[in-house]
């Protein structure tokens, strides 16, 4: 009879232990887990990481094109340096040039000896985005100090330049008035502005 009593107590002890474990497990798993906090993504790029500027001229590229309403005059381009291109007519004194500044953020374009209203010179300046992973929104500002005789407009091949990409800016100078006595030269400053974008 004592044997049954010991077995009963052992059996009862096992049942109590299982119940305690079950209640404990239920109590632990019933606890809500709360995670509080915040995270912020912060840009780490500096001005040194954002590099967008006028690119070097390639001696095989075409950067200055002249056209006229009446006639067949054209320009022959000359590669001077990676920052300077000139072009001129073989039959007249008409000429044009592009000179990129040392900081490569602005350029002077010039035309001279234009003789007919409607004559145009299209000057193309290459642009490069050397930033690592930062795209750029491009805009152009042109300073026209001779608006009496010339209309100057600009156009970018693309408004957003991807990191590592290249594009061009075209500046069109059109004669709107011809002087009666002396030839008029037009020099215009083209300034490139680039803003980082996603």
C-alpha positions in Angstrom: 0.0 0.0 0.0 2.9 2.3 0.7 4.1 1.7 -2.9 0.8 3.0 -4.3 1.0 6.0 -2.2 4.5 6.8 -3.4 3.4 6.3 -7.0 0.4 8.4 -6.5 2.5 11.2 -5.0 4.9 11.0 -7.9 2.1 11.0 -10.4 0.5 14.0 -8.6 3.9 15.8 -8.6 4.3 15.3 -12.3 0.8 16.6 -13.0 1.4 19.7 -10.8 4.8 20.3 -12.5 3.2 20.1 -16.0 0.4 22.5 -14.9 2.9 25.0 -13.5 4.9 24.8 -16.7 1.8 25.3 -18.9 0.6 28.3 -16.8 4.1 29.8 -16.9 4.3 29.4 -20.7 0.9 30.9 -21.2 1.8 33.8 -18.9 5.1 34.4 -20.8 3.5 34.2 -24.3 0.7 36.4 -23.3 3.0 39.4 -22.7 2.8 42.1 -25.5 6.2 43.0 -26.9 6.6 46.7 -27.5 9.4 48.2 -29.5 9.7 52.0 -29.3 12.2 54.2 -31.2 12.8 56.0 -34.4 15.2 55.9 -37.4 16.4 58.7 -39.7 18.0 58.4 -43.1 20.5 61.2 -43.4 22.3 62.3 -46.4 26.1 62.0 -46.1 27.1 63.7 -49.4 29.2 66.9 -49.3 29.8 69.5 -51.9 33.0 67.7 -52.9 30.8 64.7 -53.8 28.6 66.7 -56.2 30.6 67.5 -59.3 28.8 68.8 -62.3 30.4 71.1 -64.8 31.1 71.9 -68.5 33.1 69.1 -70.0 36.2 69.2 -72.2 35.9 69.8 -75.9 36.8 66.8 -78.1 38.8 67.7 -81.2 36.5 65.4 -83.3 33.3 67.0 -82.0 31.1 69.6 -83.8 30.4 72.5 -81.5 29.7 75.6 -83.7 27.3 75.6 -86.6 26.4 78.6 -88.6 23.3 79.0 -90.9 21.8 81.9 -92.8 18.5 82.5 -94.4 19.8 83.7 -97.7 23.0 82.2 -98.9 25.2 79.2 -98.4 28.0 80.4 -96.2 29.2 78.0 -93.5 31.8 77.8 -90.7 34.9 75.7 -90.4 35.6 74.8 -86.8 39.1 74.9 -85.3 40.0 73.0 -82.1 42.2 75.2 -80.0 42.2 73.6 -76.6 39.9 71.5 -74.5 38.3 74.7 -73.2 38.4 76.8 -76.4 36.8 76.3 -79.8 36.7 78.8 -82.7 35.0 78.7 -86.1 35.0 81.0 -89.1 33.8 81.4 -92.7 36.2 80.7 -95.6 34.6 83.4 -97.7 33.7 86.2 -95.2 34.9 87.6 -91.9 32.1 86.0 -89.9 33.3 84.0 -86.9 32.3 82.5 -83.5 34.0 81.0 -80.5 33.3 79.3 -77.2 35.7 79.8 -74.2 35.0 77.8 -71.0 36.1 79.4 -67.8 38.7 77.8 -65.5 36.1 76.8 -63.0 34.1 75.1 -65.8 30.8 76.5 -64.5 30.5 79.3 -67.1 31.5 80.0 -70.7 31.7 83.0 -73.0 30.3 82.5 -76.5 31.0 85.2 -79.1 29.9 86.0 -82.6 31.2 88.7 -84.9 30.7 90.2 -88.4 27.2 88.9 -88.8 25.6 90.7 -91.8 22.0 89.5 -92.2 18.9 89.5 -90.0 18.0 85.9 -89.3 21.5 84.5 -89.4 22.1 82.0 -86.6 25.0 80.5 -84.8 24.4 77.4 -82.7 27.1 76.8 -80.1 27.1 73.5 -78.2 28.8 73.0 -74.9 29.2 69.5 -73.3 28.3 68.9 -69.7 29.3 66.0 -67.4 28.1 64.8 -64.0 31.1 63.3 -62.2 29.2 62.8 -59.0 29.1 59.4 -57.4 25.4 58.4 -57.2 24.0 61.9 -57.2 21.8 63.0 -60.1 21.6 66.7 -61.1 18.9 69.1 -62.2 20.4 71.5 -64.8 19.5 75.1 -65.6 21.2 77.7 -67.7 21.4 81.5 -67.3 22.6 83.7 -70.2 23.8 87.3 -69.9 23.0 89.1 -73.1 24.7 92.5 -73.2 23.8 93.2 -76.8 20.0 92.5 -77.0 19.6 95.3 -79.5 21.3 93.2 -82.2 21.1 89.6 -81.0 18.5 87.2 -79.6 20.1 84.5 -77.4 18.4 81.4 -76.2 19.5 78.1 -74.7 18.3 74.5 -74.5 19.6 71.5 -72.6 19.4 68.0 -74.2 18.1 66.8 -70.8 16.9 68.6 -67.7 18.1 65.9 -65.3 21.6 64.5 -65.7 22.2 61.1 -64.1 25.4 60.5 -62.1 28.2 59.6 -64.4 26.3 60.9 -67.4 27.0 63.5 -70.1 24.8 65.8 -72.0 25.0 69.1 -74.0 23.7 72.6 -73.8 22.9 74.5 -77.0 23.1 78.3 -77.2 21.5 79.8 -80.3 22.6 83.4 -81.2 20.3 85.0 -83.9 20.9 88.3 -85.6 17.8 90.5 -85.1 19.2 93.8 -86.3 22.2 94.8 -88.5 24.2 97.9 -87.7 24.4 100.6 -90.4 28.0 101.5 -90.0 30.3 99.2 -88.0 30.2 95.5 -87.4 28.9 94.5 -84.0 30.3 91.7 -82.0 28.2 89.9 -79.4 29.7 88.2 -76.4 27.4 86.3 -74.0 28.1 84.6 -70.7 26.5 81.2 -70.2 26.3 80.0 -66.6 25.6 76.4 -65.6 23.7 75.7 -62.4 23.2 72.2 -61.2 21.2 71.1 -58.1 21.4 67.6 -56.6 18.3 65.5 -57.0 17.1 61.9 -56.3 
